[in-house]
Short mmCIF file of C-alpha atoms in Angstrom, two decimals:
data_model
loop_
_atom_site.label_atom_id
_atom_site.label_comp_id
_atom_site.label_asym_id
_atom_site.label_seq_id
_atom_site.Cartn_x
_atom_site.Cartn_y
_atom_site.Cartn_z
CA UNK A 1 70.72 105.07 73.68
CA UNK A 2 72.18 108.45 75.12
CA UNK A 3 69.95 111.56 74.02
CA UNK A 4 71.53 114.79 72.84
CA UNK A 5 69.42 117.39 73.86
CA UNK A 6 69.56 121.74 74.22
CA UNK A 7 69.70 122.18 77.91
CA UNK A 8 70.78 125.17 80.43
CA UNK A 9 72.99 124.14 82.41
CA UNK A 10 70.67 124.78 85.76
CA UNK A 11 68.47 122.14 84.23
CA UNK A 12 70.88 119.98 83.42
CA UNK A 13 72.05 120.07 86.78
CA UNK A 14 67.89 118.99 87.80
CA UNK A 15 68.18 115.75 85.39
CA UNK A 16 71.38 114.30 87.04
CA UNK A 17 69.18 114.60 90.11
CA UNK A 18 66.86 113.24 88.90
CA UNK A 19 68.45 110.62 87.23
CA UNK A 20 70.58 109.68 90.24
CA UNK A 21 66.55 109.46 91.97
CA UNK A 22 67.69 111.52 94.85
CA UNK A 23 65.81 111.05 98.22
CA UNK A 24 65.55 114.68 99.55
CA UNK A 25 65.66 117.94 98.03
CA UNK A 26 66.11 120.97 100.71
CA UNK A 27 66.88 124.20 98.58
CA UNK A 28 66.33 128.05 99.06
CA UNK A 29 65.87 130.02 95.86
CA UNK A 30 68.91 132.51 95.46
CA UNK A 31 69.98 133.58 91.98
CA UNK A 32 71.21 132.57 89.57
CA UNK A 33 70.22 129.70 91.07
CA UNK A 34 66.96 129.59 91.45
CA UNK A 35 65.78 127.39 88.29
CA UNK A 36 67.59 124.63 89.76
CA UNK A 37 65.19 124.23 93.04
CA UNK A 38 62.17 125.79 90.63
CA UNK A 39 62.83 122.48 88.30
CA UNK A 40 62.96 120.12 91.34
CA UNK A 41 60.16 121.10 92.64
CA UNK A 42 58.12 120.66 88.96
CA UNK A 43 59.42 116.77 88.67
CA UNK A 44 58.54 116.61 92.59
CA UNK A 45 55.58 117.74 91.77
CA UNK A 46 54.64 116.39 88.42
CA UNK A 47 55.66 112.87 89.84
CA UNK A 48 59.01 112.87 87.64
CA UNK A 49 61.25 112.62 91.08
CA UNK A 50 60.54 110.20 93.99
CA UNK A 51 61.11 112.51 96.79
CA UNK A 52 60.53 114.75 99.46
CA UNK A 53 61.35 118.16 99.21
CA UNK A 54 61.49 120.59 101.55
CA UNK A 55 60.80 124.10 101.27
CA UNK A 56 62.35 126.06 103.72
CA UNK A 57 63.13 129.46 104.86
CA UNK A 58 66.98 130.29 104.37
CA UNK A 59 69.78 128.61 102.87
CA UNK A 60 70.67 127.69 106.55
CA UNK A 61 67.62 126.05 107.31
CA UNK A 62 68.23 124.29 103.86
CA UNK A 63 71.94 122.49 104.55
CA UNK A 64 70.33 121.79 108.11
CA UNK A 65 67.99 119.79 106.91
CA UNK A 66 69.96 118.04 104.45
CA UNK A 67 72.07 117.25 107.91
CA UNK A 68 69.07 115.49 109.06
CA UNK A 69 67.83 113.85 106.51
CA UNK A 70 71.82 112.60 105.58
CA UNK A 71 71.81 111.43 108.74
CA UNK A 72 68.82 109.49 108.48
CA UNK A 73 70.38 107.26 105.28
CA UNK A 74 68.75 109.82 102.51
CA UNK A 75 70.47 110.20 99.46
CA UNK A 76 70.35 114.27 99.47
CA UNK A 77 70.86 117.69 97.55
CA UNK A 78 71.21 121.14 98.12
CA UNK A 79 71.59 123.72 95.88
CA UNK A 80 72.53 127.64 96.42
CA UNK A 81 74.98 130.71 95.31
CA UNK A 82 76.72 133.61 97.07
CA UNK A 83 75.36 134.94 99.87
CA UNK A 84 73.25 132.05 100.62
CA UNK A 85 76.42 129.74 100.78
CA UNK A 86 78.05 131.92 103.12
CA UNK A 87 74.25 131.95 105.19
CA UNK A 88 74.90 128.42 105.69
CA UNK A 89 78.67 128.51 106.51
CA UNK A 90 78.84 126.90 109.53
CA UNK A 91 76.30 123.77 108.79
CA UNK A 92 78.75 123.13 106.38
CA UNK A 93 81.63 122.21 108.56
CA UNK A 94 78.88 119.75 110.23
CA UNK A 95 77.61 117.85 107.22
CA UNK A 96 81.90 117.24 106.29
CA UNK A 97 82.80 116.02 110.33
CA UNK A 98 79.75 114.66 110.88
CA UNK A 99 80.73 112.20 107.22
CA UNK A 100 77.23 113.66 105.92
CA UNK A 101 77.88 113.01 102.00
CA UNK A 102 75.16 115.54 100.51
CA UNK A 103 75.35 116.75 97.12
CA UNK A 104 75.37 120.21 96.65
CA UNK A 105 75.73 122.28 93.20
CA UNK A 106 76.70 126.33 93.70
CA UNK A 107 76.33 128.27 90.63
CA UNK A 108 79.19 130.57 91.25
CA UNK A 109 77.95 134.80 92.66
CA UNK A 110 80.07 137.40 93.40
CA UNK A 111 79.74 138.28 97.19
CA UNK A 112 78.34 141.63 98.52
CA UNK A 113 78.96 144.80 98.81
CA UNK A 114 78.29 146.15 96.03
CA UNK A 115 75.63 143.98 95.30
CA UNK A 116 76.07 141.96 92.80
CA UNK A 117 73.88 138.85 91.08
CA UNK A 118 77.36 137.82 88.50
CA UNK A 119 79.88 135.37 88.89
CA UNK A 120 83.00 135.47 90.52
CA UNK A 121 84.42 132.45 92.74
CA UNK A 122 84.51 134.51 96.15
CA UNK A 123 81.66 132.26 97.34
CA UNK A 124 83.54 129.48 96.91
CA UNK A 125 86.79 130.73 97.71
CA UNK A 126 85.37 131.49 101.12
CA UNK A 127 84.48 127.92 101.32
CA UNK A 128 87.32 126.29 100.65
CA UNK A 129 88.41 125.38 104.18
CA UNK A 130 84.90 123.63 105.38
CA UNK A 131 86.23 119.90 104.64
CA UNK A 132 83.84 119.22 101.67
CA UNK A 133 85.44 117.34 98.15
CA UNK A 134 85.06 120.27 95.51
CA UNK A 135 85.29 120.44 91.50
CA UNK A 136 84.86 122.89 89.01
CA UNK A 137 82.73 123.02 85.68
CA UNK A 138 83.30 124.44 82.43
CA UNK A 139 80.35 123.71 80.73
CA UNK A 140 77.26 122.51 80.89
CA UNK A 141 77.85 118.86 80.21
CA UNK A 142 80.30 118.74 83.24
CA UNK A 143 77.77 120.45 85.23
CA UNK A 144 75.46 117.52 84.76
CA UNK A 145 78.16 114.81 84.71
CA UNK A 146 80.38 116.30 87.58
CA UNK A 147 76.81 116.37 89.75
CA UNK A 148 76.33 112.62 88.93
CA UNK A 149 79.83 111.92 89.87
CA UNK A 150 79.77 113.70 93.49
CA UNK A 151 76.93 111.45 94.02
CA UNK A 152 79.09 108.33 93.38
CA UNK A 153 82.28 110.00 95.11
CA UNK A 154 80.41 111.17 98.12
CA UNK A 155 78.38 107.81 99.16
CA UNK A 156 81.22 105.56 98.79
CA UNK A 157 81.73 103.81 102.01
CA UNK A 158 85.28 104.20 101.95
CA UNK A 159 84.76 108.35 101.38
CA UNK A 160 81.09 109.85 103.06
CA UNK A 161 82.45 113.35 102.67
CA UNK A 162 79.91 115.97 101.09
CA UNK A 163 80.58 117.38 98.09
CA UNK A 164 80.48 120.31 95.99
CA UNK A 165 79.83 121.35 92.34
CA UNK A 166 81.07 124.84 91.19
CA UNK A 167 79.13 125.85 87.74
CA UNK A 168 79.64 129.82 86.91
CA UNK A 169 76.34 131.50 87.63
CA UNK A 170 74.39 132.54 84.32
CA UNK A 171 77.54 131.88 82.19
CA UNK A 172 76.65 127.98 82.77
CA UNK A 173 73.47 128.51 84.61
CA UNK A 174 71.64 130.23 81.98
CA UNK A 175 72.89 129.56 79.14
CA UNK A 176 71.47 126.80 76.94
CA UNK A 177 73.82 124.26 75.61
CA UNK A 178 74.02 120.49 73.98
CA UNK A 179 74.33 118.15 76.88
CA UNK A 180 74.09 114.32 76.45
CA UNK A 181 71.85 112.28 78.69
CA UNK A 182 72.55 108.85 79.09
CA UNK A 183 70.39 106.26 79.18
CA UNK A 184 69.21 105.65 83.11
CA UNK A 185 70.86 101.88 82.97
CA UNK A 186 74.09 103.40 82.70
CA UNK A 187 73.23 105.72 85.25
CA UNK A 188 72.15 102.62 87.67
CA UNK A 189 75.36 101.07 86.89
CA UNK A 190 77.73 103.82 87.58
CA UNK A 191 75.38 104.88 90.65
CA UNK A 192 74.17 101.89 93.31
CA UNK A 193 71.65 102.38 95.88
CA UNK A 194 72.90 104.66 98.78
CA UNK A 195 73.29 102.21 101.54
CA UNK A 196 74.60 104.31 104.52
CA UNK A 197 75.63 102.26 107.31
CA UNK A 198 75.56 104.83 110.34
CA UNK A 199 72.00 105.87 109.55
CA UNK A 200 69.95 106.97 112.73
CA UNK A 201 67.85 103.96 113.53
CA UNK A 202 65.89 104.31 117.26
CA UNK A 203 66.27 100.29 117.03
CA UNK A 204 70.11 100.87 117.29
CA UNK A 205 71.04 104.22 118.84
CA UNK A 206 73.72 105.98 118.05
CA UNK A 207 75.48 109.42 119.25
CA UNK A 208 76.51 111.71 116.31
CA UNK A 209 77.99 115.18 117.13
CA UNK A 210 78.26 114.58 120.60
CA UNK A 211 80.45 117.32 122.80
CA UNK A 212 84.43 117.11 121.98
CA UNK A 213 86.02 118.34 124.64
CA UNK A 214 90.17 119.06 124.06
CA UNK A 215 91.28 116.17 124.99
CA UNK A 216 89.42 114.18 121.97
CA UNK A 217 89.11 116.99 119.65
CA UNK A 218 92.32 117.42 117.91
CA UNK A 219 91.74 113.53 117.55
CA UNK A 220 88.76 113.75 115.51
CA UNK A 221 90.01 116.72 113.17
CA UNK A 222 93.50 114.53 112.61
CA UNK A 223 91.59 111.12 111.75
CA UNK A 224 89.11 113.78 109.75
CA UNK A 225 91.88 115.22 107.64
CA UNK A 226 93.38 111.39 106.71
CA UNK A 227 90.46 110.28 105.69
CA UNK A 228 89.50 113.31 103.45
CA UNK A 229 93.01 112.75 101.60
CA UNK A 230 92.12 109.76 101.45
CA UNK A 231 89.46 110.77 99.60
CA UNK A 232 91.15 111.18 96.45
CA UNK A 233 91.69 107.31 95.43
CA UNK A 234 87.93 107.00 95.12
CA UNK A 235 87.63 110.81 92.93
CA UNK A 236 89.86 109.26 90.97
CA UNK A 237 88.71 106.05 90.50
CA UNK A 238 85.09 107.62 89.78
CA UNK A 239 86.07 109.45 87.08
CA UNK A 240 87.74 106.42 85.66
CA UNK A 241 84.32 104.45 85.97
CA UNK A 242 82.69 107.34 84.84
CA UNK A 243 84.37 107.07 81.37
CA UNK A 244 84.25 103.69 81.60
CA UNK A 245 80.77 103.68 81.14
CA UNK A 246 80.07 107.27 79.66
CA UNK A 247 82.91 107.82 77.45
CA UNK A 248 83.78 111.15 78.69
CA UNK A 249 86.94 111.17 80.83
CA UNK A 250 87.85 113.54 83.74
CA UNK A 251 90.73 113.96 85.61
CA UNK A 252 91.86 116.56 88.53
CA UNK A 253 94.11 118.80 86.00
CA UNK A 254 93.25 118.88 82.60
CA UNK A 255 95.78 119.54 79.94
CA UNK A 256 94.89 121.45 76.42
CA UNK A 257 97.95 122.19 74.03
CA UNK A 258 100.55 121.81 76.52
CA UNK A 259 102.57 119.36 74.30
CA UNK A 260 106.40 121.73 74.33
CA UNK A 261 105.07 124.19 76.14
CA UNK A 262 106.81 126.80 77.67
CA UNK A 263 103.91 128.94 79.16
CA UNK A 264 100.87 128.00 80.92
CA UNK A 265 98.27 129.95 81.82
CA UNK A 266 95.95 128.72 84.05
CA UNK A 267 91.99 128.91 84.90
CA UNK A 268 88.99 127.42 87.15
CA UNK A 269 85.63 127.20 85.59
CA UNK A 270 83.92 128.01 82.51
CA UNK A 271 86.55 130.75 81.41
CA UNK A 272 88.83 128.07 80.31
CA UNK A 273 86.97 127.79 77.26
CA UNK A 274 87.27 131.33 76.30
CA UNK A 275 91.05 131.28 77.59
CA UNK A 276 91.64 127.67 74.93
CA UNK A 277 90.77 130.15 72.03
CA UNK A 278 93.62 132.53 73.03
CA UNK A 279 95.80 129.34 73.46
CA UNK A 280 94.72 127.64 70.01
CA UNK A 281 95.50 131.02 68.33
CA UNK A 282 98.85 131.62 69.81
CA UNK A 283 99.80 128.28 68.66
CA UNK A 284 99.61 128.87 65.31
CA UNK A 285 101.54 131.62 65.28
CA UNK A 286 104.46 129.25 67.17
CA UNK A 287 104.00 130.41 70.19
CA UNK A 288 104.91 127.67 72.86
CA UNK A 289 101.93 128.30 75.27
CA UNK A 290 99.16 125.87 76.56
CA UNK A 291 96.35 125.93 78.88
CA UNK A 292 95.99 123.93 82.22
CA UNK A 293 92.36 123.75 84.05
CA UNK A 294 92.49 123.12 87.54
CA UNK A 295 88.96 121.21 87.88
CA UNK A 296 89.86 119.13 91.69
CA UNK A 297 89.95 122.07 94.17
CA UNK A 298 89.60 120.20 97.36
CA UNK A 299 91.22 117.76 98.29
CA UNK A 300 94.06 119.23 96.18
CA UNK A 301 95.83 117.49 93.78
CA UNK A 302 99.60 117.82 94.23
CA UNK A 303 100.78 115.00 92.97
CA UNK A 304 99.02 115.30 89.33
CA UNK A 305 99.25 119.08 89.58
CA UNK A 306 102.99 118.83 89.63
CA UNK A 307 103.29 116.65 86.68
CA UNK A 308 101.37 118.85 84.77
CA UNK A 309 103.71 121.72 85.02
CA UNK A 310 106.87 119.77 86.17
CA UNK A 311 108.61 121.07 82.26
CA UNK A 312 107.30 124.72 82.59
CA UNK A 313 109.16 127.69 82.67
CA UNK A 314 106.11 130.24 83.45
CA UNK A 315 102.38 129.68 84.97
CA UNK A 316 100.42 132.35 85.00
CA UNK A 317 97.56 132.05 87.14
CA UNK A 318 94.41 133.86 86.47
CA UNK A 319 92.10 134.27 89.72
CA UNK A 320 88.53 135.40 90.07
CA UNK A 321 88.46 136.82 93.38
CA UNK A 322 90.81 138.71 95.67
CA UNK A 323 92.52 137.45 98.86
CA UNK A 324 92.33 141.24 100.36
CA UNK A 325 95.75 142.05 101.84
CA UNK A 326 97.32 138.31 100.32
CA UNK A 327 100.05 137.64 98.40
CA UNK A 328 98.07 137.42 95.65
CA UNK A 329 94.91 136.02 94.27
CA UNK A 330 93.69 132.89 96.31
CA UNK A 331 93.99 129.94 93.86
CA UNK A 332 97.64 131.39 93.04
CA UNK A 333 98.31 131.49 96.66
CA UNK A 334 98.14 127.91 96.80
CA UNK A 335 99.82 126.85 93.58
CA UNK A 336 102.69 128.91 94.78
CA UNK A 337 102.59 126.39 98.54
CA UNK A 338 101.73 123.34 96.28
CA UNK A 339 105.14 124.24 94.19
CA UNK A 340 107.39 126.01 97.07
CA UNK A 341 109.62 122.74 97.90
CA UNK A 342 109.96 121.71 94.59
CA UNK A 343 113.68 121.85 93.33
CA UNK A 344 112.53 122.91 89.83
CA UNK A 345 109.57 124.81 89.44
CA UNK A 346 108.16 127.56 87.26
CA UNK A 347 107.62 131.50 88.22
CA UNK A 348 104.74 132.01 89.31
CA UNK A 349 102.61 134.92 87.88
CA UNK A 350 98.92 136.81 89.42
CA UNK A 351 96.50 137.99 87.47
CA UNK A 352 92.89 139.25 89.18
CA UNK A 353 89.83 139.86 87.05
CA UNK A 354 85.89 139.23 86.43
CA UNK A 355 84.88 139.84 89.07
CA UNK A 356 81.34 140.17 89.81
CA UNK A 357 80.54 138.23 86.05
CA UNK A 358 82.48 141.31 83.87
CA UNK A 359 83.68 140.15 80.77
CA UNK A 360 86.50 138.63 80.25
CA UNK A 361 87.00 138.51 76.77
CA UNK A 362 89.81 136.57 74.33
CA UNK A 363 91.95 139.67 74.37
CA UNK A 364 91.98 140.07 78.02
CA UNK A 365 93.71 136.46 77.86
CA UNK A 366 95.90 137.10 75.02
CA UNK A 367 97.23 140.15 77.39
CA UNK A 368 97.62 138.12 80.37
CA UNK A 369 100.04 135.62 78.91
CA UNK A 370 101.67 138.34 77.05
CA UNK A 371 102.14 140.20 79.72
CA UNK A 372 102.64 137.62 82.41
CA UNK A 373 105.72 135.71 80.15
CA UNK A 374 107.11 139.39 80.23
CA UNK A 375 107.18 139.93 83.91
CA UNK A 376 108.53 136.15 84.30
CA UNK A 377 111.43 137.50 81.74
CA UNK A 378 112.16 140.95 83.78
CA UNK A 379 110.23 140.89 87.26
CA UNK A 380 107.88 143.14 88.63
CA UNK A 381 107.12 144.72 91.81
CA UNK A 382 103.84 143.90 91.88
CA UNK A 383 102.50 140.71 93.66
CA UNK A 384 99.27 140.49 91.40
CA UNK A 385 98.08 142.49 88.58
CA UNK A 386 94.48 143.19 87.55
CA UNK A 387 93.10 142.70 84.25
CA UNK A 388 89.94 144.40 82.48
CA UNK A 389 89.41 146.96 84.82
CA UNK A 390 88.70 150.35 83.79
CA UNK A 391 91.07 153.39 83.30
CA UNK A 392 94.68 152.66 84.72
CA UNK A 393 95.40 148.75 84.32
CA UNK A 394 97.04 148.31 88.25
CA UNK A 395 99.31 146.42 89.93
CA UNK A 396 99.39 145.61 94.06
CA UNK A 397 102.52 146.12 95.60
CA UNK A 398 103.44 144.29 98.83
#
């Protein structure tokens, strides 16, 4: 029978793991990440989790050695935030060509300088391009049933992409929550032994990575690209097991009180919780406005994303990070492209704010849609505007 227990959500990140008996652990302590790894390494140690892990000495020498051991047939996980994802940037884009599918959970840091230990989603805005399936959590339950889920998305023959897990850092991380464990049948049967065919075997040799010169390259990054679109009949067909056998249901855009209407405001992560408050609020007073959470990043999901807000008239798209010198905050970027060829479509409107974890409170959000249904009504000037920033609220013109 499924337990409902008080968990942070860095630990309950650790008991997917370990539920899903992972084969190699390879993490570098960053924060707010660091009680993941530190909780690893106590069921390593205390004979809770069946496997090796590896303590290294950067977050690079941590995604290379998932690399190897992925290679070798291990089911794998890595875990960082910030600064150490961008460390290991470029093993990244080897783990997603090379059809590596580790598991890898980022709670969400704002990127230096200043320094800063708080959430925004620069980190993973910078990653966004590196070929890796990618989701984002709102809560702590999510954060341990999205991190089962990449395992059973990732391995899938007809996928072996890596994946990632976005969970804010110390807004999720650190905070304590009710999460429900299931009971580890149902894990078993939603998760089957990783059998990875290409596995490094000196009894059959192999070549992986081998030198691409031009006239094979552009080959490889083609067939690359199909197959990680491809990619999305097996997310979704995970989720469906998922609450198949869980009871909790996922899908690439969520919908909350969009039923009529007219105004959507948009968020990634766990500020859509905060943001349905504003939303449930503004209903009663008539108000025809309704949330949408974006929770598939990559690959992204145009087809259900333009359902969702095929019968709006504004989305208002709140970003935590800034594409310097864009048109815009990054996530809005692309729902403008995912929305430009569309006949009927809705205006678009930026907002930028919390960065670096400040506060983004329910009146910030009651603001944004305010404000962003009246510059959908009369225009602006400004391609993004920022929210909760102190003295002058300010606008970037183009």
């Amino acid at each position: 029978m499924s337990e409902r227990v008080a968990l942070e959500g860095s630990h309950a990140v650790a008991e997917a793991v370990k539920m899903a008996d992972a084969d190699v652990v390879a993490s570098y302590p960053i924060t707010p990440q660091t009680h993941i790894p530190e909780r690893l390494a106590e069921m390593v140690a205390d004979g809770e989790l069946d496997a090796e892990y590896i303590p290294v000495e950067s977050e690079h020498s941590a995604m290379s050695a998932c690399v190897g051991a992925s290679a070798a047939g291990a089911r794998v996980f890595n875990t960082t935030s910030g600064q150490g994802l961008e460390l290991m940037h470029e093993v990244l884009y080897v783990a997603s060509s090379m059809r590596y599918p580790t598991v890898m959970v980022v709670c969400n840091r704002g990127l230096s300088a200043p320094l800063s230990v708080w959430a925004d989603h620069s980190d993973a805005m910078a990653t966004r391009d590196t070929g890796w399936i990618q989701a984002f959590c709102q809560n702590n339950q999510e954060a341990f049933d999205m991190t089962l889920w990449a395992f059973r998305v990732g391995e899938d023959p007809k996928v072996l992409f890596p994946v990632l897990i976005y969970l804010d850092g110390f807004t999720l991380s650190h905070v304590i929550e009710p999460v429900i464990l299931p009971e580890q049948e149902e894990v078993d049967r939603f998760l089957p032994k990783f059998q990875y065919r290409f596995a490094l075997n000196p009894d059959k040799p192999m070549t992986h990575g081998a030198f691409g010169p031009p006239d094979i390259y552009t080959e490889a990054k083609i067939a690359q690209e199909v197959a990680f679109r491809k990619s999305k009949e097996v997310i979704l067909q995970g989720w469906k097991e998922f609450g198949d056998i869980f009871g909790r249901h996922y899908s690439p855009v969520e919908l909350y009180k969009a039923d009529g209407a007219k105004t959507l405001l948009l968020t990634m992560g766990s500020l859509g919780e905060t943001a349905k408050l504003v939303i449930d609020e503004k209903r009663e007073k008539g108000e025809a406005v309704g949330h949408i959470n974006l929770r598939l990043w990559r690959p992204f999901p145009f087809k259900e994303f333009r359902q969702a807000v095929k019968d709006v008239e504004t989305l208002i798209v709140f970003d935590r990070c800034i594409s310097f010198g864009g048109p815009g905050g990054p996530v809005c970027s692309e729902i403008r492209s995912a929305l430009y060829n569309l006949e009927k479509r809705p205006k678009v409107v930026s907002f930028i704010g919390g960065l670096g974890g400040r506060d983004v409170p329910a009146s910030d959000f009651a603001y944004v849609i305010d404000r962003g249904r009246e510059v959908a009504e009369k225009g602006s000037e400004e391609i993004f505007e920022t929210v909760g920033v102190r003295g002058k609220v300010i606008g970037i013109r183009g």
